[in-house]
CSV table of C-alpha atoms in Angstrom, one decimal:
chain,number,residue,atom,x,y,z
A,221,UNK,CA,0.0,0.0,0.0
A,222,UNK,CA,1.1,3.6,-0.7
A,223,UNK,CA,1.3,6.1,2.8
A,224,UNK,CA,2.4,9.5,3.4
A,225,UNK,CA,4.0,11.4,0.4
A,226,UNK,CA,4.1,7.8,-1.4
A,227,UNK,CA,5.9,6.0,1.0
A,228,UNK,CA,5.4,2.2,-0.1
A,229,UNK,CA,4.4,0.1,3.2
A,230,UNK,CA,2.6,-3.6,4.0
A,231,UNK,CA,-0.4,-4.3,3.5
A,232,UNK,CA,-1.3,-3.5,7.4
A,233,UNK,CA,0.8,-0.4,7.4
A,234,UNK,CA,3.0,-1.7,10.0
A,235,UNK,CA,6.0,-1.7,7.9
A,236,UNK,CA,7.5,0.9,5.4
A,237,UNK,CA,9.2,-0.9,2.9
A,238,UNK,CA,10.3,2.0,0.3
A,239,UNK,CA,10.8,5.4,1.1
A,240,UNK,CA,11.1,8.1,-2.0
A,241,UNK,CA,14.3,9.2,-2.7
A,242,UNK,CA,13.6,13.4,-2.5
A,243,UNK,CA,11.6,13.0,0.8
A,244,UNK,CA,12.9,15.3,3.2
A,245,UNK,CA,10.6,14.8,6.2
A,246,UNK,CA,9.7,11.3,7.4
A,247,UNK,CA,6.6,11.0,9.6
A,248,UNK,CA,6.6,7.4,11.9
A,249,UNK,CA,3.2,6.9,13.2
A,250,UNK,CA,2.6,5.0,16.3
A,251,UNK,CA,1.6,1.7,14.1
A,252,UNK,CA,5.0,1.5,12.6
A,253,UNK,CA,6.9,-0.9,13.7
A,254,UNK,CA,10.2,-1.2,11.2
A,255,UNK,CA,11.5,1.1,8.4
A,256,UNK,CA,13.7,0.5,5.5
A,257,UNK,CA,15.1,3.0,4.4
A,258,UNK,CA,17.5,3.1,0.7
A,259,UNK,CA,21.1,3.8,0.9
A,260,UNK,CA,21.8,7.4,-0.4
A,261,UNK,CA,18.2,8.4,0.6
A,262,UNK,CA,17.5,12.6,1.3
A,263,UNK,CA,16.1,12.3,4.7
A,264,UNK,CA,16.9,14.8,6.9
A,265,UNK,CA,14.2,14.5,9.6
A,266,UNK,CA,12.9,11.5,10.8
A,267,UNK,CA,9.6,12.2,13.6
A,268,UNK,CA,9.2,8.8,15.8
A,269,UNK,CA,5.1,9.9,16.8
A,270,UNK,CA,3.2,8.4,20.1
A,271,UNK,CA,3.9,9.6,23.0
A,272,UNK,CA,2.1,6.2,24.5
A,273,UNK,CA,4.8,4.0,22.6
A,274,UNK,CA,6.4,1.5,24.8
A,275,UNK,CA,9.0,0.2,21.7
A,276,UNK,CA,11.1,2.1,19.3
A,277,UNK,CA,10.4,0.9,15.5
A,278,UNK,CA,12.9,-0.6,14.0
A,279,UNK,CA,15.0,2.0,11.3
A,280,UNK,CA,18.2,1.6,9.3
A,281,UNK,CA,19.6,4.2,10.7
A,282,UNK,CA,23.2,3.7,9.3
A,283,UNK,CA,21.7,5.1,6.1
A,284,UNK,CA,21.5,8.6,7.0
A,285,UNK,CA,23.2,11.6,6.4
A,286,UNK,CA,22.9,15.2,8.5
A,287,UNK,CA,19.5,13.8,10.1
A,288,UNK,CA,17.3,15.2,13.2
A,289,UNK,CA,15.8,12.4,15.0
A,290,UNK,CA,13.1,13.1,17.0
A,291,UNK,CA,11.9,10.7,19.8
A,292,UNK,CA,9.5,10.7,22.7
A,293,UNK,CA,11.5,11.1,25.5
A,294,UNK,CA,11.2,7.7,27.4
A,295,UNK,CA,12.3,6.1,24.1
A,296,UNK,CA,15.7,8.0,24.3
A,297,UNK,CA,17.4,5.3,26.3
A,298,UNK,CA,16.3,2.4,23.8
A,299,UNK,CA,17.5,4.4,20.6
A,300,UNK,CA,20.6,4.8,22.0
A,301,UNK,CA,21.1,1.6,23.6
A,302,UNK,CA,20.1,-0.4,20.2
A,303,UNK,CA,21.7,1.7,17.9
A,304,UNK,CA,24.8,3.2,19.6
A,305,UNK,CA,27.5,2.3,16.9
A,306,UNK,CA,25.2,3.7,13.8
A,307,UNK,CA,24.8,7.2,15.6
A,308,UNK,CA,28.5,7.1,16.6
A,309,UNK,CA,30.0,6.5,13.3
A,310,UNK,CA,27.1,8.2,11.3
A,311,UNK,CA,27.6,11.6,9.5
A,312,UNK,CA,26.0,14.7,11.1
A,313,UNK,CA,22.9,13.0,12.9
A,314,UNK,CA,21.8,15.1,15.9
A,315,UNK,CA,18.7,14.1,18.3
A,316,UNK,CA,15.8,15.9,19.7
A,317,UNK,CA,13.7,15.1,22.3
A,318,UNK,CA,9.1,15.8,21.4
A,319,UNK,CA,9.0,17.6,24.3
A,320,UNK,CA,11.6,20.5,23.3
A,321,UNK,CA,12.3,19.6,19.5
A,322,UNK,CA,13.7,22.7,18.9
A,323,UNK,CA,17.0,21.1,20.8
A,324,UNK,CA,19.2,19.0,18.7
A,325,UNK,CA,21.9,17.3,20.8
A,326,UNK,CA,24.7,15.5,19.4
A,327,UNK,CA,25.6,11.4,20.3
A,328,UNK,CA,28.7,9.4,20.7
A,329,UNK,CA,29.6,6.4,22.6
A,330,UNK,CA,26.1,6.2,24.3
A,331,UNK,CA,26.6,10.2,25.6
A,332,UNK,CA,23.9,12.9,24.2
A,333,UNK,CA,24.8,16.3,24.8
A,334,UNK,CA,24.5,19.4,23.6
A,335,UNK,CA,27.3,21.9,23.1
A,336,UNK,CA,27.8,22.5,27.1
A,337,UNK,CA,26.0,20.2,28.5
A,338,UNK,CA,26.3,16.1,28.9
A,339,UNK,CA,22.4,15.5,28.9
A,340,UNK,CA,22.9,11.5,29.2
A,341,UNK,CA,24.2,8.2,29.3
A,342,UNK,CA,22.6,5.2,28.0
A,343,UNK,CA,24.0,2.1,28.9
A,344,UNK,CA,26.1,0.4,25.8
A,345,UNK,CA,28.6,-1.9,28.3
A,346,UNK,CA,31.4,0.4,28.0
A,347,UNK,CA,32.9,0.6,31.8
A,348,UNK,CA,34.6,4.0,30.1
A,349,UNK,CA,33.0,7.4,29.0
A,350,UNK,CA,35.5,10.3,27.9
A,351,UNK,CA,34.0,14.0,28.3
A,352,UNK,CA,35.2,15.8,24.9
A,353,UNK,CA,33.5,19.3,25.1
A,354,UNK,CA,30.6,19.6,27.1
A,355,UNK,CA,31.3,20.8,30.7
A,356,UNK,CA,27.9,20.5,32.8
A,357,UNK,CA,27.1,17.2,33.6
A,358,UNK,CA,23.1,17.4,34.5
A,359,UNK,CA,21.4,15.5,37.0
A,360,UNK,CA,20.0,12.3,36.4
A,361,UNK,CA,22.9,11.9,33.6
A,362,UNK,CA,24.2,8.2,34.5
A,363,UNK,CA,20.2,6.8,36.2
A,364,UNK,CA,19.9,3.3,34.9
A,365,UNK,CA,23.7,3.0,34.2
A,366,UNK,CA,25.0,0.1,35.7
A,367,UNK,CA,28.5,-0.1,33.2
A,368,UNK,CA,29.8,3.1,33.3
A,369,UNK,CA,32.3,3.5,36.5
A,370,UNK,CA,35.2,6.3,35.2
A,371,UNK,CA,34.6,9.4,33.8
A,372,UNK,CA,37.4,10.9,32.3
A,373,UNK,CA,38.1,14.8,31.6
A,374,UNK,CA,39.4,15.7,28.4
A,375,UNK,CA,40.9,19.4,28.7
A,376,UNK,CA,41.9,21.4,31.7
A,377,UNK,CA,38.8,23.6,31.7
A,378,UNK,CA,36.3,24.2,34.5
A,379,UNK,CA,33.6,21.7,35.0
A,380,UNK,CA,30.0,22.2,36.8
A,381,UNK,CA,28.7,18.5,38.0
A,382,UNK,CA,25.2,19.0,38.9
A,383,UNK,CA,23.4,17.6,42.4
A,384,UNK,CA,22.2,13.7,41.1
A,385,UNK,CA,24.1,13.7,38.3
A,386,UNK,CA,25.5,10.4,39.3
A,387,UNK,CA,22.3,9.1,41.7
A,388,UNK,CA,21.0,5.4,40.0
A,389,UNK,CA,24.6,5.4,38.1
A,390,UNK,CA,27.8,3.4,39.0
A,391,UNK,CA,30.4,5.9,38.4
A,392,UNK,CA,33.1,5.6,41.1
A,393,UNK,CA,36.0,7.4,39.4
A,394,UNK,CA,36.7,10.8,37.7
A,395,UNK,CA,39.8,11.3,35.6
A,396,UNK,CA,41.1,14.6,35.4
A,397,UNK,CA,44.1,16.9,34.1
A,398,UNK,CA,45.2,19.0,37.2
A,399,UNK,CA,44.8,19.5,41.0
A,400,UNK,CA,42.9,22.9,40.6
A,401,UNK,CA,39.9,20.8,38.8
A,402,UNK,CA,40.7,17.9,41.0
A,403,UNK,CA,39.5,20.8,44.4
A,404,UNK,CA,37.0,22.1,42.3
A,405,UNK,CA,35.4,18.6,41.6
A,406,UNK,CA,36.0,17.5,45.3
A,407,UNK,CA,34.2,20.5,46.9
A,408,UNK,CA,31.1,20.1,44.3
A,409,UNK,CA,30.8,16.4,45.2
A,410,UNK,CA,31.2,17.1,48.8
A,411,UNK,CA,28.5,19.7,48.9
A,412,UNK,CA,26.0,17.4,46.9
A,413,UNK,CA,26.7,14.8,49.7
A,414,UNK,CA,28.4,12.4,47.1
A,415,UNK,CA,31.0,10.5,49.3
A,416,UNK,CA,31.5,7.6,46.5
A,417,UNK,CA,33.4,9.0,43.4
A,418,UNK,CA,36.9,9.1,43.6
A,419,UNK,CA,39.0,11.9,41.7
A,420,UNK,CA,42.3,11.0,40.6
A,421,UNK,CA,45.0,13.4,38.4
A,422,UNK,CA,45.9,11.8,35.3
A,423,UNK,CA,50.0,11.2,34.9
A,424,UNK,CA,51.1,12.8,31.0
A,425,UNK,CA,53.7,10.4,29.2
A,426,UNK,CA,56.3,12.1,27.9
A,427,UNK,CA,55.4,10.8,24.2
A,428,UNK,CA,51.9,12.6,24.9
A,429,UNK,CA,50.4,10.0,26.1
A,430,UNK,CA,48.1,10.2,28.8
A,431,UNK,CA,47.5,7.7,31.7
A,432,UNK,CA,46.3,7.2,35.6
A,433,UNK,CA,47.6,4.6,38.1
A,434,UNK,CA,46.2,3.3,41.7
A,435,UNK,CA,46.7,0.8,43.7
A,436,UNK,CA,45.2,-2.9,43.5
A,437,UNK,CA,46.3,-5.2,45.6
A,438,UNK,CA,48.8,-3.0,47.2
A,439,UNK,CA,50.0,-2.6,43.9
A,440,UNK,CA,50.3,0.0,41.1
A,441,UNK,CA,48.0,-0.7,38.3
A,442,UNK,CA,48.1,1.2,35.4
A,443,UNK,CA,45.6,2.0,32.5
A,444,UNK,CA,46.0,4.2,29.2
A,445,UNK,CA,43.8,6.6,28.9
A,446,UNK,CA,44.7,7.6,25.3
A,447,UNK,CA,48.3,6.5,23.4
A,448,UNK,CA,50.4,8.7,21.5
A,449,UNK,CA,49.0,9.7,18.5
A,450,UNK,CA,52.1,9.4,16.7
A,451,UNK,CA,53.2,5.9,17.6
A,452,UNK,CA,53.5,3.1,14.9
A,453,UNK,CA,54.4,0.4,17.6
A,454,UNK,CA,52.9,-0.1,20.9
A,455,UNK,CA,55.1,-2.3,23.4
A,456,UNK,CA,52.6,-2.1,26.3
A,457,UNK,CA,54.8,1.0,28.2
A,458,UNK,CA,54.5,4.4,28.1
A,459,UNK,CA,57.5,7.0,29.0
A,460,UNK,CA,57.0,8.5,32.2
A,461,UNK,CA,57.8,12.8,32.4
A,462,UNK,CA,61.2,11.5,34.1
A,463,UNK,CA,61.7,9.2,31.0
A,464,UNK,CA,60.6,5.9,33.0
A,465,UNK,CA,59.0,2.9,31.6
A,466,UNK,CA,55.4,2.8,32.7
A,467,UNK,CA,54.1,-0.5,32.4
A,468,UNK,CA,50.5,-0.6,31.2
A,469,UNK,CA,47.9,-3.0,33.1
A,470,UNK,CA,44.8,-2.1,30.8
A,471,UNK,CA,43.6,-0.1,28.2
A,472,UNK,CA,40.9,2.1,28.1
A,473,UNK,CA,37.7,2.4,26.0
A,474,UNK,CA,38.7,4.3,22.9
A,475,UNK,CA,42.4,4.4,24.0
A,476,UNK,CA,43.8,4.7,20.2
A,477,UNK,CA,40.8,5.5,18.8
A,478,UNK,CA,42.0,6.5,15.5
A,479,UNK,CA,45.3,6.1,15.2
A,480,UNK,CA,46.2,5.7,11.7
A,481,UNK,CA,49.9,5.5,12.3
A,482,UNK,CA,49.8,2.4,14.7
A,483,UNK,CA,51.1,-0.5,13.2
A,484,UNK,CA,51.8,-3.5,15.6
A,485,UNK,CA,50.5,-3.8,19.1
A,486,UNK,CA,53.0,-5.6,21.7
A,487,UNK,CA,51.1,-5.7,24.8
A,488,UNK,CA,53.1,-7.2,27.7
A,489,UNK,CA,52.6,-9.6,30.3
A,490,UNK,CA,50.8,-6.9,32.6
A,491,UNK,CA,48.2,-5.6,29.9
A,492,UNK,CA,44.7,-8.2,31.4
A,493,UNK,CA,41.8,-5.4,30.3
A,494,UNK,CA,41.5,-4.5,26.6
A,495,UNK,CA,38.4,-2.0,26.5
A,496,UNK,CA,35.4,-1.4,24.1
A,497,UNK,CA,36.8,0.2,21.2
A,498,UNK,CA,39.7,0.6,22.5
A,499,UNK,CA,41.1,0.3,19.1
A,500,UNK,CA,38.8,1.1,16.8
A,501,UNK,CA,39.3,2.7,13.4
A,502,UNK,CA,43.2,1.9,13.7
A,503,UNK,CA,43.5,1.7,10.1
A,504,UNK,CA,47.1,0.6,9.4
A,505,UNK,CA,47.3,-1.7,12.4
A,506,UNK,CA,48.3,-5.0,11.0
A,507,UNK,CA,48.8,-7.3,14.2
A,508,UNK,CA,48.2,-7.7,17.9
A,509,UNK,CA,50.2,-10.1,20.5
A,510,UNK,CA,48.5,-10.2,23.9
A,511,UNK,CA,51.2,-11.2,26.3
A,512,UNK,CA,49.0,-12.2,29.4
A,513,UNK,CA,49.8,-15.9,30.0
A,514,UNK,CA,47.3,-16.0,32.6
A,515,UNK,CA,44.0,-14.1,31.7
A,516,UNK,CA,42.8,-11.2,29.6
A,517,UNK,CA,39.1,-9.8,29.3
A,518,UNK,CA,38.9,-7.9,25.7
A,519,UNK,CA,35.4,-5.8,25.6
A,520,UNK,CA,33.0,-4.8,22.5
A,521,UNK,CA,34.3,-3.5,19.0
A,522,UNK,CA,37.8,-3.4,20.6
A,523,UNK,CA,39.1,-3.7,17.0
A,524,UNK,CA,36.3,-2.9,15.1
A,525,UNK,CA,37.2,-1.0,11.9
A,526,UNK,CA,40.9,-2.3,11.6
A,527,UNK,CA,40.8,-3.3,8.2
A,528,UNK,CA,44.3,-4.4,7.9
A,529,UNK,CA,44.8,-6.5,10.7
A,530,UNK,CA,46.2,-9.7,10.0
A,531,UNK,CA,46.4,-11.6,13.2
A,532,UNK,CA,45.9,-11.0,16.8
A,533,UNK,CA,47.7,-14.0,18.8
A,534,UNK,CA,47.0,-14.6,22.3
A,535,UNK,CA,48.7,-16.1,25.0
A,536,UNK,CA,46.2,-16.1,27.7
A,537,UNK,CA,45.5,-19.3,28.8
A,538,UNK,CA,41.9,-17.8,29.9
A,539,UNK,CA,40.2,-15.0,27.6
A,540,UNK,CA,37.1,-13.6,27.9
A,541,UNK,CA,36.5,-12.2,23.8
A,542,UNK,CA,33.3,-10.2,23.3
A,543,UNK,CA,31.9,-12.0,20.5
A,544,UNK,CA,31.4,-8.7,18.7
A,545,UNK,CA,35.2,-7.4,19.7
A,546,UNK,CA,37.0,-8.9,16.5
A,547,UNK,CA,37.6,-7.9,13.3
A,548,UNK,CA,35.0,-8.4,10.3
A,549,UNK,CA,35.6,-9.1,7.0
A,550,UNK,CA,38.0,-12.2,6.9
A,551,UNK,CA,41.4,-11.7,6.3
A,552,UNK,CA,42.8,-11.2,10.3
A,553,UNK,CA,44.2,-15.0,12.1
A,554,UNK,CA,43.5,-15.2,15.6
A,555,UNK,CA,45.3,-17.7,17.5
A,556,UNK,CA,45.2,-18.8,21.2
A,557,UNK,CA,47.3,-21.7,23.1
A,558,UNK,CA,46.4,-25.1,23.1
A,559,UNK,CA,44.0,-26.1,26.3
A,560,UNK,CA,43.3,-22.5,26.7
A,561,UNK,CA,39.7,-21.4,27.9
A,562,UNK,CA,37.5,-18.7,28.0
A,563,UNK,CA,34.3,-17.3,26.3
A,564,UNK,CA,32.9,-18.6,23.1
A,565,UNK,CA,34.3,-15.5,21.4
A,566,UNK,CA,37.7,-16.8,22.1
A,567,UNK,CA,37.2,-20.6,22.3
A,568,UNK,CA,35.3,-20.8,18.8
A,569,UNK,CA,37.1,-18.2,17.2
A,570,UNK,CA,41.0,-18.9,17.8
A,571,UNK,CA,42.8,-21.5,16.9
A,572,UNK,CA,45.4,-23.4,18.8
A,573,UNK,CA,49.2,-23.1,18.9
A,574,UNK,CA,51.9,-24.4,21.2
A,575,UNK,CA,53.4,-21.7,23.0
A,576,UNK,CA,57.3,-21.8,22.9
């Protein structure tokens, strides 16, 4: 049957399978439950109608180019949550709430926001979220966020962290880049009675890398917080100010995001947390040895878009692999120890070697 503006759909309207090429706006009515929409298409608002809606329909929206989305607001968490990588990667897409749709706020790794302001949260699995421009963090922004435990500062600016913006959350850690926001953040908490969230200075590598370390079983532990954009090999160390080797214990969400001059990835017998995207879009990168002989956990779309990798080879004897944290395409080798265990991403996935 034909809908609005000739949109083709099902028979019972539930589904539009065609959508014109030189439509602009696209209405969703509250009986739609999936939309198709053509690669290339002119879309450049998309209206999700019902307030009473208790599901999100079903869109494509990978497709789309410069779009406004505009939900009703208790759908917010589900479009984010079920479509986090498309509205990360895609080009231009803002969102806007139906009860102010005037407001169109920007997403990335499960954070909307608008240009000052860190609105929300949603809950993708990433333990990691790093703050990259807004610098009000409103109340409520983490409710219903169970993953999320370190937030991590970006720039050296002033930051206003409203009262219950971290009440129904789990963050337990800020990361920030000097003492005077380290006070600052420390009175704010205090005052909003928050007695939970650490806040811990960041240590700069001399190669401009940038890092924090506590203690973990009364030792140092040590995670990357984002490598040196210049590096073509990674040996699982970063120099210290005073020149020092800084062993690495884990690597953070989105830790070389990016780097298109990384080549090989050496990670030492320290390096047991490998985060979501920790590697993504590492274009050049071409192989990956995991040093742990004992265990390593490696979270979601840790090297999503690495289109040359050619092997990652682990030596963990106990791996826990998102299924979703490995290359597509064909083309990379993954290889694991003989009588090594773990989840099914690294159990069906690897194949066996005898280490040396």
């Amino acid at each position: 049957s034909i809908a609005q503006d000739r949109v083709l759909a099902s028979k019972d309207g539930a589904q539009y399978l065609g959508v014109p090429m030189n439509m602009d706006k696209l209405l969703v009515p509250d009986n739609v439950t999936n939309v198709t929409l053509q690669e290339g298409n002119d879309v450049h608002q998309i209206v999700v109608e019902g307030d009473d809606r208790d599901s999100l329909p079903q869109i494509n929206f990978e497709t789309l180019n410069q779009c406004n989305i505009v939900v009703p607001d208790n759908l917010l968490p589900s479009l984010i949550e079920e479509n986090s990588a498309a509205l990360t990667f895609g080009n231009g897409n803002t969102i806007s709430l139906a009860s102010n749709p005037s407001e169109q706020l920007s997403t990335s790794y499960g954070m909307v926001y608008s240009q000052d302001e860190l609105k929300y949260v949603a809950d993708i699995g990433i333990d990691t979220v790093k703050i990259d421009g807004p610098h009000t963090i409103k109340s409520g922004c983490f409710k219903g966020n169970d993953s999320v435990s370190t937030l991590v500062l970006t720039d050296d600016a002033s930051y206003t962290f409203e009262a219950g913006c971290f009440e129904g959350g789990n963050v337990s850690r800020i990361i920030c880049l000097t003492t005077s926001q380290k006070t600052s953040i420390e009175q704010q908490l205090s005052a909003a009675g928050v007695s939970n969230v650490q806040v811990v200075v960041s240590g700069k590598g001399a190669d401009g890398s940038s890092y924090f370390t506590e203690k973990r079983n009364g030792k140092p532990y040590t995670t990357l917080l984002a490598a040196s954009p210049e590096a073509t090999v990674f040996m699982g160390v970063v120099k210290g100010t005073d020149g020092s080797d800084v062993p690495i214990d884990a690597i953070s969400s989105q830790a070389f995001d990016g780097s298109a001059n990384l080549r090989w990835a050496i990670l030492g017998e320290s390096v047991s947390f490998i985060g979501s995207d920790a590697f993504v879009g590492c274009e050049n990168l071409q192989g990956v040895l995991i040093g742990n002989t004992s265990s390593v956990t490696v979270e979601s779309g840790a090297f999503s878009s690495c289109e040359s990798l050619r092997y990652i080879a682990s030596r963990a004897m106990h791996a826990d692999f998102a299924l979703n944290s490995l290359p597509t395409g064909g083309g990379c080798d993954l290889y694991r120890p003989t009588g090594s265990s773990g989840s099914d991403g690294y159990v069906n996935n690897f194949q066996y070697f005898t280490p040396e």
